[in-house]
Amino acid sequence: MLPDAPNPTLTRELAYTSITRARHWLTLVETGRGQLMDAAQRRVMRVSGLGS
C-alpha cells in the first residue's frame, strides 16, 4: 500500500525493489493519486565518505 501523502523515503529505487521482489503476484494499492508516479520521478542522492 502506498502512502496517501508524499513521502520522501518512497523513491524510484524502493518502488522498483518492492515490485520486482514479488514472487507470484502483486496488488498495488495507491491511496493518494499520483504517488507511484511521484516515487518514480524522485531520485536518491547518495553521499559517501569515499572520494576520488
Short mmCIF file of N, CA, C and O in Angstrom, two decimals:
data_model
loop_
_atom_site.label_atom_id
_atom_site.label_comp_id
_atom_site.label_asym_id
_atom_site.label_seq_id
_atom_site.Cartn_x
_atom_site.Cartn_y
_atom_site.Cartn_z
N MET A 1 0.84 -1.16 0.00
CA MET A 1 0.00 0.00 0.00
C MET A 1 0.89 1.23 0.00
O MET A 1 1.80 1.35 0.82
N LEU A 2 0.65 2.11 -0.92
CA LEU A 2 1.41 3.35 -1.00
C LEU A 2 0.78 4.39 -0.07
O LEU A 2 -0.43 4.37 0.15
N PRO A 3 1.57 5.31 0.45
CA PRO A 3 1.02 6.32 1.35
C PRO A 3 0.09 7.28 0.60
O PRO A 3 0.19 7.44 -0.61
N ASP A 4 -0.81 7.93 1.35
CA ASP A 4 -1.74 8.86 0.71
C ASP A 4 -1.17 10.27 0.58
O ASP A 4 -1.74 11.13 -0.07
N ALA A 5 -0.02 10.51 1.21
CA ALA A 5 0.64 11.81 1.12
C ALA A 5 2.07 11.59 0.63
O ALA A 5 2.63 10.51 0.80
N PRO A 6 2.67 12.60 0.02
CA PRO A 6 4.05 12.46 -0.44
C PRO A 6 4.99 12.04 0.70
O PRO A 6 4.87 12.53 1.82
N ASN A 7 5.87 11.11 0.40
CA ASN A 7 6.80 10.60 1.39
C ASN A 7 8.19 10.57 0.76
O ASN A 7 8.40 9.85 -0.21
N PRO A 8 9.14 11.33 1.29
CA PRO A 8 10.47 11.41 0.67
C PRO A 8 11.24 10.08 0.68
O PRO A 8 12.17 9.91 -0.09
N THR A 9 10.84 9.13 1.52
CA THR A 9 11.54 7.84 1.55
C THR A 9 11.05 6.89 0.46
O THR A 9 11.70 5.90 0.19
N LEU A 10 9.91 7.19 -0.14
CA LEU A 10 9.41 6.38 -1.25
C LEU A 10 10.05 6.88 -2.53
O LEU A 10 9.66 7.90 -3.08
N THR A 11 11.07 6.18 -2.99
CA THR A 11 11.84 6.60 -4.16
C THR A 11 11.67 5.60 -5.29
O THR A 11 11.10 4.53 -5.12
N ARG A 12 12.21 5.95 -6.43
CA ARG A 12 12.20 5.07 -7.59
C ARG A 12 12.83 3.72 -7.27
O ARG A 12 12.31 2.66 -7.61
N GLU A 13 13.96 3.76 -6.58
CA GLU A 13 14.68 2.52 -6.25
C GLU A 13 13.88 1.63 -5.30
O GLU A 13 13.82 0.42 -5.47
N LEU A 14 13.22 2.24 -4.31
CA LEU A 14 12.43 1.47 -3.35
C LEU A 14 11.20 0.87 -4.03
O LEU A 14 10.87 -0.30 -3.80
N ALA A 15 10.53 1.64 -4.89
CA ALA A 15 9.37 1.12 -5.61
C ALA A 15 9.79 -0.03 -6.54
O ALA A 15 9.13 -1.07 -6.59
N TYR A 16 10.89 0.14 -7.26
CA TYR A 16 11.39 -0.90 -8.16
C TYR A 16 11.70 -2.19 -7.40
O TYR A 16 11.29 -3.28 -7.80
N THR A 17 12.40 -2.05 -6.28
CA THR A 17 12.76 -3.22 -5.48
C THR A 17 11.52 -3.92 -4.96
O THR A 17 11.41 -5.14 -5.02
N SER A 18 10.55 -3.16 -4.49
CA SER A 18 9.32 -3.74 -3.97
C SER A 18 8.57 -4.52 -5.05
O SER A 18 8.09 -5.62 -4.81
N ILE A 19 8.46 -3.94 -6.22
CA ILE A 19 7.71 -4.58 -7.30
C ILE A 19 8.45 -5.81 -7.82
O ILE A 19 7.85 -6.87 -8.04
N THR A 20 9.74 -5.73 -8.00
CA THR A 20 10.48 -6.85 -8.58
C THR A 20 10.71 -7.99 -7.59
O THR A 20 11.03 -9.10 -8.01
N ARG A 21 10.55 -7.75 -6.30
CA ARG A 21 10.70 -8.83 -5.31
C ARG A 21 9.45 -9.69 -5.16
O ARG A 21 9.49 -10.73 -4.53
N ALA A 22 8.33 -9.25 -5.73
CA ALA A 22 7.10 -10.04 -5.67
C ALA A 22 7.32 -11.35 -6.41
O ALA A 22 7.76 -11.36 -7.55
N ARG A 23 7.06 -12.45 -5.75
CA ARG A 23 7.33 -13.77 -6.34
C ARG A 23 6.26 -14.22 -7.34
O ARG A 23 6.56 -14.61 -8.45
N HIS A 24 5.00 -14.19 -6.95
CA HIS A 24 3.95 -14.77 -7.79
C HIS A 24 2.94 -13.73 -8.28
O HIS A 24 2.48 -13.82 -9.41
N TRP A 25 2.59 -12.78 -7.46
CA TRP A 25 1.64 -11.76 -7.86
C TRP A 25 1.83 -10.51 -7.00
O TRP A 25 2.49 -10.55 -5.98
N LEU A 26 1.26 -9.42 -7.47
CA LEU A 26 1.40 -8.14 -6.78
C LEU A 26 0.08 -7.39 -6.88
O LEU A 26 -0.50 -7.30 -7.96
N THR A 27 -0.38 -6.87 -5.76
CA THR A 27 -1.51 -5.97 -5.75
C THR A 27 -1.00 -4.64 -5.23
O THR A 27 -0.50 -4.56 -4.11
N LEU A 28 -1.09 -3.62 -6.03
CA LEU A 28 -0.62 -2.29 -5.65
C LEU A 28 -1.82 -1.42 -5.34
O LEU A 28 -2.69 -1.24 -6.19
N VAL A 29 -1.88 -0.90 -4.13
CA VAL A 29 -2.97 -0.02 -3.72
C VAL A 29 -2.40 1.38 -3.57
O VAL A 29 -1.51 1.61 -2.76
N GLU A 30 -2.91 2.29 -4.37
CA GLU A 30 -2.44 3.67 -4.34
C GLU A 30 -3.55 4.51 -3.71
O GLU A 30 -4.57 4.79 -4.33
N THR A 31 -3.36 4.89 -2.44
CA THR A 31 -4.41 5.63 -1.72
C THR A 31 -4.44 7.10 -2.11
O THR A 31 -5.48 7.73 -2.04
N GLY A 32 -3.31 7.64 -2.50
CA GLY A 32 -3.24 9.03 -2.95
C GLY A 32 -2.90 9.04 -4.42
O GLY A 32 -1.98 8.37 -4.87
N ARG A 33 -3.63 9.77 -5.18
CA ARG A 33 -3.44 9.79 -6.63
C ARG A 33 -2.04 10.31 -7.00
O ARG A 33 -1.61 11.34 -6.51
N GLY A 34 -1.34 9.57 -7.84
CA GLY A 34 -0.05 10.02 -8.35
C GLY A 34 1.14 9.68 -7.47
O GLY A 34 2.26 10.09 -7.78
N GLN A 35 0.96 8.92 -6.41
CA GLN A 35 2.08 8.63 -5.50
C GLN A 35 3.13 7.76 -6.17
O GLN A 35 4.32 7.97 -5.97
N LEU A 36 2.71 6.79 -6.98
CA LEU A 36 3.68 5.94 -7.67
C LEU A 36 4.46 6.76 -8.71
O LEU A 36 5.67 6.62 -8.84
N MET A 37 3.77 7.63 -9.41
CA MET A 37 4.44 8.49 -10.40
C MET A 37 5.43 9.43 -9.70
O MET A 37 6.55 9.61 -10.19
N ASP A 38 5.04 9.99 -8.57
CA ASP A 38 5.96 10.84 -7.81
C ASP A 38 7.19 10.06 -7.38
O ASP A 38 8.31 10.55 -7.46
N ALA A 39 6.97 8.84 -6.90
CA ALA A 39 8.10 8.00 -6.46
C ALA A 39 9.02 7.68 -7.64
O ALA A 39 10.24 7.67 -7.49
N ALA A 40 8.44 7.44 -8.80
CA ALA A 40 9.25 7.11 -9.99
C ALA A 40 10.11 8.29 -10.43
O ALA A 40 11.18 8.10 -11.00
N GLN A 41 9.67 9.50 -10.11
CA GLN A 41 10.42 10.67 -10.51
C GLN A 41 11.41 11.13 -9.44
O GLN A 41 12.27 11.95 -9.71
N ARG A 42 11.27 10.61 -8.22
CA ARG A 42 12.15 11.01 -7.12
C ARG A 42 13.40 10.13 -7.13
O ARG A 42 13.34 8.93 -7.13
N ARG A 43 14.55 10.76 -7.15
CA ARG A 43 15.81 10.02 -7.17
C ARG A 43 16.52 10.17 -5.84
O ARG A 43 16.37 11.18 -5.16
N VAL A 44 17.32 9.20 -5.51
CA VAL A 44 18.07 9.21 -4.27
C VAL A 44 19.40 9.93 -4.50
O VAL A 44 20.07 9.68 -5.49
N MET A 45 19.76 10.82 -3.60
CA MET A 45 21.07 11.43 -3.65
C MET A 45 21.93 10.69 -2.64
O MET A 45 21.68 10.74 -1.44
N ARG A 46 22.87 9.96 -3.11
CA ARG A 46 23.74 9.18 -2.24
C ARG A 46 25.01 9.95 -1.94
O ARG A 46 25.62 10.52 -2.82
N VAL A 47 25.39 9.90 -0.69
CA VAL A 47 26.60 10.57 -0.25
C VAL A 47 27.42 9.56 0.54
O VAL A 47 26.91 8.86 1.40
N SER A 48 28.68 9.46 0.21
CA SER A 48 29.55 8.54 0.96
C SER A 48 30.82 9.26 1.32
O SER A 48 31.16 10.30 0.78
N GLY A 49 31.54 8.68 2.24
CA GLY A 49 32.82 9.23 2.65
C GLY A 49 33.95 8.86 1.71
O GLY A 49 35.08 9.31 1.88
N LEU A 50 33.65 8.02 0.73
CA LEU A 50 34.69 7.60 -0.21
C LEU A 50 34.84 8.63 -1.30
O LEU A 50 33.89 9.02 -1.95
N GLY A 51 35.99 9.09 -1.51
CA GLY A 51 36.23 10.10 -2.54
C GLY A 51 37.29 9.65 -3.51
O GLY A 51 37.97 8.65 -3.32
N SER A 52 37.44 10.40 -4.55
CA SER A 52 38.46 10.04 -5.53
C SER A 52 39.68 10.90 -5.36
O SER A 52 39.72 11.88 -4.70
#
